[in-house]
Amino acid sequence: MSFKRIFHKIFLKGRILFPRVLRFPMLLRVYFPWIIRHPRILPTLARLASGYLHSKRIREEELKRGLKVPPFLIISITSQCNLQCAGCYAAATGTIQKNQGSKSLNLEEWRKIIYEATELGVFGFIIAGGEPFLKHDLLKLSEEFNDRLFLIFTNGTLLKSSDYNRLRRIRNTIVIVSIEGDPETTDRRRGMGVYKKAIATIQKLGRSGVISGISVTIDRQNYKYWMRPENIDALIAKEVHLGFFLEYIPVNDDVALMLKSEEREKFRKTVLNYRETKQIFLIHSPGDEEYMGGCVSAGRGFVHITPTGDLTPCPVSNIATHNLTTSSLRDALKSPLFKLIRENEHLLETEGMPCALFAHPKEVAELVKQVGGYIASDACRNKMI
């Protein structure tokens, strides 16, 4: 396929790989210069564009038959992590298990789930953890499903030379590296020396021609750092053109680090300004949820699978009615819990909190009781709420 035809297919028709919340004109502005420098990615973009349109048609047909299929699936692919970050919500919800006896699904089980998801119209797979690169042969999934988009969220400390080589070849995978700010802030939360390793990984990804980004937990200790333009510019110089700013969600009722309303307002204005003036595309949660009419969990934009196969509304909520070791994804997506969350529109409003479901704990707990749900963690696998 010629450059002209590929360009027309991807851009001129406006079908740019992402669902509505991400389909901004600035994506073209941010990434077009990068694509010009890395033209070998064009066939992959054409394949992804075709995959996106195909999956969109499948979701529309499923919706006519009464099944709400999200465009994205978040997979916590392992319960193991090599770090012990302060305030980790994955640890707080039971996703991360320090018990070595905790059994995560193996790669073949994940492959079967991803296959069924693609058959249902899921286009993108967000791989989280734990630390995804602790899962042996992780990139085999990206290689097999090469018309689907994969985003891997990693702490950036474990990638090997072979990983960079495979990522350079498969090209349908974006690597998102977690940092908190400067070396002191990052190491205080994630451990000594983590910042240096994470930045080294970002630089290697850039040199390898792999699309990369950052993920930041925004709290009262680091939000001002990210409001200083020179810090964003430093990352752009390292070929980082994608960032996830995820506001801190309190664990164990610790609200001291959560942004206050006036701080959140100032930070939001800064993010919007960066979008107009910087060569970086930023996704801000919960700020961007206004574009989707509220929280996009429970199948509106994504659902989440725990390392042991429980299907939950999102990574922060550890409530479920189905486990994919005993249920198909199709049946699990029919969960009455998800349906009730979507139908109770006030549950999708954050109400000044960084997470909508976190803002309505009593009501969510009542819904779980109503449908006979359970806590999705090894420690309380069969415990009813």
CSV table of C-alpha atoms in Angstrom, one decimal:
chain,number,residue,atom,x,y,z
A,1,MET,CA,0.0,0.0,0.0
A,2,SER,CA,1.4,3.4,-1.0
A,3,PHE,CA,2.2,6.2,1.5
A,4,LYS,CA,-0.6,8.3,0.0
A,5,ARG,CA,-3.2,5.5,0.5
A,6,ILE,CA,-2.1,4.8,4.0
A,7,PHE,CA,-2.2,8.4,4.9
A,8,HIS,CA,-5.7,8.8,3.5
A,9,LYS,CA,-6.9,5.7,5.3
A,10,ILE,CA,-5.6,6.8,8.7
A,11,PHE,CA,-6.0,10.5,8.8
A,12,LEU,CA,-8.0,12.1,6.0
A,13,LYS,CA,-11.1,10.1,6.9
A,14,GLY,CA,-10.6,11.1,10.5
A,15,ARG,CA,-10.6,7.5,11.8
A,16,ILE,CA,-7.7,7.8,14.1
A,17,LEU,CA,-7.6,4.5,16.1
A,18,PHE,CA,-9.1,5.8,19.4
A,19,PRO,CA,-12.7,6.1,20.7
A,20,ARG,CA,-14.4,9.4,20.9
A,21,VAL,CA,-12.7,10.7,24.1
A,22,LEU,CA,-9.3,10.5,22.4
A,23,ARG,CA,-10.3,11.6,18.9
A,24,PHE,CA,-8.9,15.2,19.1
A,25,PRO,CA,-7.4,17.1,16.3
A,26,MET,CA,-4.3,17.7,18.5
A,27,LEU,CA,-3.4,14.0,18.1
A,28,LEU,CA,-2.5,14.6,14.5
A,29,ARG,CA,-0.6,17.8,15.5
A,30,VAL,CA,1.3,15.9,18.2
A,31,TYR,CA,2.1,12.7,16.3
A,32,PHE,CA,2.5,13.7,12.7
A,33,PRO,CA,6.1,15.0,13.1
A,34,TRP,CA,7.0,11.7,15.0
A,35,ILE,CA,5.4,9.6,12.2
A,36,ILE,CA,7.4,11.5,9.6
A,37,ARG,CA,10.6,10.6,11.5
A,38,HIS,CA,9.5,7.0,11.8
A,39,PRO,CA,7.7,6.1,8.6
A,40,ARG,CA,8.0,2.4,9.1
A,41,ILE,CA,5.1,2.6,11.5
A,42,LEU,CA,2.7,3.5,8.7
A,43,PRO,CA,1.7,0.0,7.8
A,44,THR,CA,1.0,-0.8,11.4
A,45,LEU,CA,-1.2,2.3,11.7
A,46,ALA,CA,-3.1,1.3,8.7
A,47,ARG,CA,-3.6,-2.2,10.2
A,48,LEU,CA,-4.7,-0.7,13.5
A,49,ALA,CA,-7.1,1.7,11.7
A,50,SER,CA,-8.7,-1.3,10.0
A,51,GLY,CA,-8.9,-3.2,13.2
A,52,TYR,CA,-10.5,-0.3,15.0
A,53,LEU,CA,-13.2,0.2,12.4
A,54,HIS,CA,-13.9,-3.6,12.4
A,55,SER,CA,-14.1,-3.7,16.1
A,56,LYS,CA,-16.4,-0.7,16.2
A,57,ARG,CA,-18.8,-2.4,13.8
A,58,ILE,CA,-18.9,-5.5,16.0
A,59,ARG,CA,-19.6,-3.5,19.1
A,60,GLU,CA,-22.5,-1.7,17.3
A,61,GLU,CA,-24.0,-5.0,16.3
A,62,GLU,CA,-23.6,-6.5,19.8
A,63,LEU,CA,-25.3,-3.4,21.3
A,64,LYS,CA,-28.3,-3.9,19.0
A,65,ARG,CA,-28.5,-7.4,20.5
A,66,GLY,CA,-28.4,-6.0,24.0
A,67,LEU,CA,-24.7,-6.5,25.0
A,68,LYS,CA,-22.6,-3.4,25.9
A,69,VAL,CA,-19.0,-4.2,24.9
A,70,PRO,CA,-16.4,-1.6,25.9
A,71,PRO,CA,-13.7,-0.5,23.4
A,72,PHE,CA,-11.0,-1.1,26.0
A,73,LEU,CA,-10.2,-3.9,28.4
A,74,ILE,CA,-7.8,-3.3,31.3
A,75,ILE,CA,-5.9,-6.4,32.3
A,76,SER,CA,-4.0,-6.7,35.5
A,77,ILE,CA,-1.9,-9.4,34.1
A,78,THR,CA,0.0,-10.4,37.2
A,79,SER,CA,-0.4,-10.0,41.0
A,80,GLN,CA,3.4,-9.7,41.5
A,81,CYS,CA,5.4,-6.5,41.6
A,82,ASN,CA,9.1,-5.8,42.3
A,83,LEU,CA,8.3,-2.5,44.0
A,84,GLN,CA,6.3,-1.5,47.0
A,85,CYS,CA,5.0,2.0,46.1
A,86,ALA,CA,3.5,4.1,48.9
A,87,GLY,CA,-0.3,4.5,48.4
A,88,CYS,CA,-0.6,1.8,45.7
A,89,TYR,CA,-4.3,1.2,45.0
A,90,ALA,CA,-3.5,-2.1,43.3
A,91,ALA,CA,-2.1,-3.3,46.6
A,92,ALA,CA,-5.0,-1.8,48.6
A,93,THR,CA,-7.7,-3.5,46.5
A,94,GLY,CA,-5.9,-6.9,46.6
A,95,THR,CA,-4.7,-6.9,42.9
A,96,ILE,CA,-1.1,-7.1,44.1
A,97,GLN,CA,-0.4,-10.2,46.3
A,98,LYS,CA,2.9,-10.6,48.1
A,99,ASN,CA,2.0,-14.2,48.8
A,100,GLN,CA,3.9,-16.2,46.2
A,101,GLY,CA,1.2,-18.8,46.3
A,102,SER,CA,-1.2,-16.4,44.7
A,103,LYS,CA,-2.1,-17.8,41.3
A,104,SER,CA,-2.4,-15.4,38.4
A,105,LEU,CA,-3.8,-16.6,35.1
A,106,ASN,CA,-1.1,-17.9,32.8
A,107,LEU,CA,-0.3,-16.5,29.4
A,108,GLU,CA,-2.4,-19.0,27.5
A,109,GLU,CA,-5.5,-18.2,29.7
A,110,TRP,CA,-4.9,-14.5,28.9
A,111,ARG,CA,-4.6,-15.3,25.2
A,112,LYS,CA,-8.0,-17.0,25.2
A,113,ILE,CA,-9.6,-14.0,27.0
A,114,ILE,CA,-8.1,-11.5,24.6
A,115,TYR,CA,-9.2,-13.7,21.6
A,116,GLU,CA,-12.8,-13.7,22.9
A,117,ALA,CA,-12.6,-10.0,23.6
A,118,THR,CA,-11.5,-9.2,20.0
A,119,GLU,CA,-14.4,-11.4,18.7
A,120,LEU,CA,-16.7,-9.2,20.8
A,121,GLY,CA,-15.3,-6.0,19.4
A,122,VAL,CA,-12.7,-4.9,22.0
A,123,PHE,CA,-10.0,-2.8,20.2
A,124,GLY,CA,-7.5,-1.8,22.9
A,125,PHE,CA,-5.9,-3.7,25.8
A,126,ILE,CA,-4.4,-1.8,28.7
A,127,ILE,CA,-1.9,-4.1,30.4
A,128,ALA,CA,-1.3,-3.3,34.1
A,129,GLY,CA,-0.4,-5.2,37.2
A,130,GLY,CA,1.5,-5.7,39.4
A,131,GLU,CA,4.5,-5.2,37.1
A,132,PRO,CA,3.6,-6.5,33.6
A,133,PHE,CA,7.2,-7.3,32.6
A,134,LEU,CA,7.3,-9.9,35.4
A,135,LYS,CA,5.0,-12.0,33.1
A,136,HIS,CA,7.1,-14.2,31.0
A,137,ASP,CA,6.8,-13.7,27.3
A,138,LEU,CA,4.4,-10.8,27.8
A,139,LEU,CA,4.9,-9.3,24.3
A,140,LYS,CA,3.7,-12.5,22.7
A,141,LEU,CA,0.2,-11.2,23.1
A,142,SER,CA,1.0,-8.0,21.1
A,143,GLU,CA,2.6,-10.1,18.4
A,144,GLU,CA,-0.3,-12.4,18.0
A,145,PHE,CA,-3.1,-9.7,18.0
A,146,ASN,CA,-1.3,-7.3,15.7
A,147,ASP,CA,-4.4,-5.4,14.6
A,148,ARG,CA,-5.2,-4.4,18.2
A,149,LEU,CA,-3.7,-1.7,20.3
A,150,PHE,CA,-1.8,-2.5,23.4
A,151,LEU,CA,-0.7,-0.1,26.2
A,152,ILE,CA,1.6,-1.5,28.8
A,153,PHE,CA,1.8,0.4,32.1
A,154,THR,CA,5.2,-0.4,33.7
A,155,ASN,CA,7.4,0.9,36.5
A,156,GLY,CA,10.2,0.9,33.9
A,157,THR,CA,12.8,-1.1,35.9
A,158,LEU,CA,12.7,-4.5,34.2
A,159,LEU,CA,12.8,-4.1,30.4
A,160,LYS,CA,15.5,-6.1,28.7
A,161,SER,CA,17.3,-5.6,25.4
A,162,SER,CA,15.2,-8.3,23.9
A,163,ASP,CA,12.0,-6.4,24.9
A,164,TYR,CA,13.2,-3.2,23.1
A,165,ASN,CA,14.0,-5.3,20.0
A,166,ARG,CA,10.5,-6.9,20.0
A,167,LEU,CA,8.8,-3.6,20.6
A,168,ARG,CA,10.6,-2.0,17.7
A,169,ARG,CA,9.4,-4.9,15.5
A,170,ILE,CA,5.7,-5.3,16.5
A,171,ARG,CA,4.9,-1.5,16.7
A,172,ASN,CA,1.3,-1.9,17.9
A,173,THR,CA,2.3,-1.4,21.6
A,174,ILE,CA,2.8,1.8,23.5
A,175,VAL,CA,4.8,1.6,26.7
A,176,ILE,CA,3.7,3.9,29.6
A,177,VAL,CA,6.4,4.4,32.3
A,178,SER,CA,5.3,5.5,35.7
A,179,ILE,CA,7.1,8.4,37.4
A,180,GLU,CA,6.0,10.9,40.0
A,181,GLY,CA,8.0,14.0,39.2
A,182,ASP,CA,11.7,14.8,40.0
A,183,PRO,CA,14.1,12.2,41.4
A,184,GLU,CA,13.3,12.9,45.0
A,185,THR,CA,9.5,12.7,44.6
A,186,THR,CA,9.6,9.6,42.5
A,187,ASP,CA,12.1,7.7,44.7
A,188,ARG,CA,10.2,8.7,47.9
A,189,ARG,CA,7.1,6.9,46.6
A,190,ARG,CA,8.6,4.1,44.5
A,191,GLY,CA,12.0,3.4,46.1
A,192,MET,CA,15.6,4.5,45.8
A,193,GLY,CA,17.0,4.6,42.3
A,194,VAL,CA,13.7,4.0,40.6
A,195,TYR,CA,13.6,7.5,38.9
A,196,LYS,CA,17.0,6.9,37.3
A,197,LYS,CA,15.9,3.5,35.9
A,198,ALA,CA,12.6,4.8,34.7
A,199,ILE,CA,14.1,7.7,32.8
A,200,ALA,CA,16.7,5.4,31.3
A,201,THR,CA,13.9,3.2,30.0
A,202,ILE,CA,12.1,6.2,28.5
A,203,GLN,CA,15.2,7.3,26.7
A,204,LYS,CA,15.9,3.8,25.4
A,205,LEU,CA,12.3,3.6,24.1
A,206,GLY,CA,12.7,6.9,22.4
A,207,ARG,CA,16.0,5.8,20.7
A,208,SER,CA,14.3,2.5,19.6
A,209,GLY,CA,11.5,4.4,17.9
A,210,VAL,CA,8.9,2.9,20.3
A,211,ILE,CA,5.9,5.1,21.1
A,212,SER,CA,6.1,5.8,24.9
A,213,GLY,CA,4.4,7.8,27.5
A,214,ILE,CA,4.4,8.5,31.2
A,215,SER,CA,1.8,7.9,33.9
A,216,VAL,CA,1.8,10.1,37.0
A,217,THR,CA,-0.3,9.9,40.1
A,218,ILE,CA,-1.1,13.5,40.7
A,219,ASP,CA,-1.3,14.6,44.4
A,220,ARG,CA,-0.7,17.6,46.6
A,221,GLN,CA,3.1,16.9,46.7
A,222,ASN,CA,3.7,16.9,42.9
A,223,TYR,CA,1.0,18.8,41.1
A,224,LYS,CA,2.9,22.1,41.1
A,225,TYR,CA,5.9,20.3,39.6
A,226,TRP,CA,3.8,19.3,36.6
A,227,MET,CA,2.4,22.8,36.3
A,228,ARG,CA,5.9,24.1,35.4
A,229,PRO,CA,6.2,24.0,31.6
A,230,GLU,CA,9.9,23.3,31.6
A,231,ASN,CA,9.3,19.8,33.2
A,232,ILE,CA,6.9,18.9,30.4
A,233,ASP,CA,9.4,20.2,27.8
A,234,ALA,CA,12.1,18.0,29.3
A,235,LEU,CA,10.0,14.9,28.6
A,236,ILE,CA,9.1,16.0,25.1
A,237,ALA,CA,12.8,16.3,24.4
A,238,LYS,CA,13.0,12.6,25.3
A,239,GLU,CA,10.4,11.7,22.7
A,240,VAL,CA,7.6,11.4,25.2
A,241,HIS,CA,4.4,12.6,23.5
A,242,LEU,CA,1.7,10.9,25.6
A,243,GLY,CA,1.0,11.4,29.3
A,244,PHE,CA,-1.6,10.0,31.8
A,245,PHE,CA,-2.2,12.3,34.7
A,246,LEU,CA,-4.3,10.3,37.2
A,247,GLU,CA,-5.3,12.1,40.3
A,248,TYR,CA,-4.6,10.4,43.6
A,249,ILE,CA,-7.3,8.1,44.9
A,250,PRO,CA,-7.0,7.7,48.7
A,251,VAL,CA,-6.3,4.3,50.1
A,252,ASN,CA,-7.1,3.4,53.7
A,253,ASP,CA,-9.1,6.7,54.1
A,254,ASP,CA,-5.9,8.8,53.6
A,255,VAL,CA,-7.3,11.9,52.0
A,256,ALA,CA,-4.4,14.3,52.9
A,257,LEU,CA,-2.7,13.9,49.5
A,258,MET,CA,-5.9,14.3,47.5
A,259,LEU,CA,-6.1,17.6,45.5
A,260,LYS,CA,-8.4,20.2,47.0
A,261,SER,CA,-11.0,21.7,44.7
A,262,GLU,CA,-9.1,24.9,44.0
A,263,GLU,CA,-5.9,22.9,43.3
A,264,ARG,CA,-7.7,20.6,40.9
A,265,GLU,CA,-9.2,23.6,39.1
A,266,LYS,CA,-5.7,25.2,38.6
A,267,PHE,CA,-4.2,21.9,37.5
A,268,ARG,CA,-7.0,21.3,35.0
A,269,LYS,CA,-6.5,24.7,33.4
A,270,THR,CA,-2.8,23.9,33.1
A,271,VAL,CA,-3.5,20.5,31.4
A,272,LEU,CA,-5.8,22.2,28.9
A,273,ASN,CA,-3.2,24.8,28.2
A,274,TYR,CA,-0.5,22.2,27.5
A,275,ARG,CA,-2.9,20.5,25.1
A,276,GLU,CA,-3.0,23.6,23.0
A,277,THR,CA,0.7,24.6,23.3
A,278,LYS,CA,2.8,21.5,23.8
A,279,GLN,CA,3.8,18.5,21.5
A,280,ILE,CA,2.2,16.1,24.0
A,281,PHE,CA,-1.2,14.5,24.3
A,282,LEU,CA,-2.4,14.4,27.9
A,283,ILE,CA,-5.2,12.3,29.4
A,284,HIS,CA,-6.4,13.7,32.7
A,285,SER,CA,-8.6,11.7,35.1
A,286,PRO,CA,-11.1,12.6,36.3
A,287,GLY,CA,-11.0,15.9,34.4
A,288,ASP,CA,-11.6,14.2,31.0
A,289,GLU,CA,-14.6,12.3,32.1
A,290,GLU,CA,-16.8,15.3,31.3
A,291,TYR,CA,-16.2,14.4,27.6
A,292,MET,CA,-17.8,11.0,28.2
A,293,GLY,CA,-20.7,12.1,30.4
A,294,GLY,CA,-19.1,10.8,33.6
A,295,CYS,CA,-17.1,7.8,34.7
A,296,VAL,CA,-16.3,5.3,31.8
A,297,SER,CA,-16.0,2.2,34.0
A,298,ALA,CA,-18.5,-0.7,34.1
A,299,GLY,CA,-18.4,-1.2,30.4
A,300,ARG,CA,-19.0,2.4,29.3
A,301,GLY,CA,-15.4,2.7,28.2
A,302,PHE,CA,-13.6,-0.2,29.8
A,303,VAL,CA,-13.9,-3.0,32.3
A,304,HIS,CA,-11.1,-4.6,34.3
A,305,ILE,CA,-9.8,-8.1,34.8
A,306,THR,CA,-7.9,-9.0,38.0
A,307,PRO,CA,-4.9,-11.3,37.9
A,308,THR,CA,-7.1,-14.3,38.9
A,309,GLY,CA,-9.8,-13.5,36.3
A,310,ASP,CA,-12.5,-11.6,38.2
A,311,LEU,CA,-14.2,-9.0,36.0
A,312,THR,CA,-14.6,-5.7,37.9
A,313,PRO,CA,-15.9,-2.3,36.8
A,314,CYS,CA,-12.4,-0.7,37.0
A,315,PRO,CA,-9.0,-1.3,38.6
A,316,VAL,CA,-9.9,0.7,41.7
A,317,SER,CA,-13.0,-1.2,42.5
A,318,ASN,CA,-12.6,-4.8,43.7
A,319,ILE,CA,-16.2,-5.9,43.3
A,320,ALA,CA,-17.4,-8.6,40.9
A,321,THR,CA,-20.1,-11.1,39.9
A,322,HIS,CA,-18.2,-13.2,37.4
A,323,ASN,CA,-14.8,-14.9,37.1
A,324,LEU,CA,-13.5,-15.7,33.6
A,325,THR,CA,-12.1,-19.0,34.7
A,326,THR,CA,-15.7,-20.2,35.0
A,327,SER,CA,-17.5,-17.8,32.8
A,328,SER,CA,-17.2,-16.5,29.3
A,329,LEU,CA,-16.4,-12.8,28.8
A,330,ARG,CA,-19.7,-12.4,27.0
A,331,ASP,CA,-21.7,-13.7,30.0
A,332,ALA,CA,-19.5,-11.6,32.4
A,333,LEU,CA,-20.2,-8.4,30.5
A,334,LYS,CA,-23.9,-9.1,31.0
A,335,SER,CA,-23.3,-8.6,34.8
A,336,PRO,CA,-26.3,-6.9,36.4
A,337,LEU,CA,-23.8,-5.0,38.6
A,338,PHE,CA,-22.4,-3.2,35.5
A,339,LYS,CA,-25.9,-2.6,34.2
A,340,LEU,CA,-27.0,-1.0,37.5
A,341,ILE,CA,-23.9,1.2,37.7
A,342,ARG,CA,-24.5,2.5,34.2
A,343,GLU,CA,-28.2,3.0,34.8
A,344,ASN,CA,-27.7,4.9,38.0
A,345,GLU,CA,-26.2,7.9,36.3
A,346,HIS,CA,-25.4,9.8,39.6
A,347,LEU,CA,-22.9,7.0,40.4
A,348,LEU,CA,-20.9,8.1,37.3
A,349,GLU,CA,-20.4,11.6,38.8
A,350,THR,CA,-17.2,12.2,40.8
A,351,GLU,CA,-18.8,14.9,43.0
A,352,GLY,CA,-15.4,16.5,43.7
A,353,MET,CA,-13.6,13.2,44.2
A,354,PRO,CA,-11.0,11.7,41.9
A,355,CYS,CA,-13.1,8.5,41.3
A,356,ALA,CA,-16.8,8.3,40.8
A,357,LEU,CA,-17.3,4.8,42.4
A,358,PHE,CA,-15.0,5.9,45.3
A,359,ALA,CA,-17.4,8.9,45.9
A,360,HIS,CA,-20.4,6.5,46.4
A,361,PRO,CA,-19.2,3.6,48.6
A,362,LYS,CA,-22.5,2.9,50.4
A,363,GLU,CA,-24.6,2.9,47.2
A,364,VAL,CA,-22.1,0.7,45.4
A,365,ALA,CA,-22.0,-1.7,48.3
A,366,GLU,CA,-25.8,-1.9,48.2
A,367,LEU,CA,-25.7,-2.7,44.5
A,368,VAL,CA,-23.2,-5.5,45.0
A,369,LYS,CA,-25.5,-7.0,47.7
A,370,GLN,CA,-28.5,-6.7,45.4
A,371,VAL,CA,-26.8,-8.8,42.7
A,372,GLY,CA,-25.0,-11.2,45.0
A,373,GLY,CA,-21.5,-10.0,44.2
A,374,TYR,CA,-18.3,-10.5,46.0
A,375,ILE,CA,-14.9,-9.0,46.9
A,376,ALA,CA,-12.5,-9.8,44.0
A,377,SER,CA,-9.3,-10.7,45.9
A,378,ASP,CA,-7.6,-13.9,46.9
A,379,ALA,CA,-8.0,-13.0,50.6
A,380,CYS,CA,-11.8,-12.9,50.3
A,381,ARG,CA,-12.6,-14.7,47.2
A,382,ASN,CA,-16.1,-15.9,48.3
A,383,LYS,CA,-16.8,-13.2,50.9
A,384,MET,CA,-20.1,-11.5,50.2
A,385,ILE,CA,-20.3,-7.8,50.7
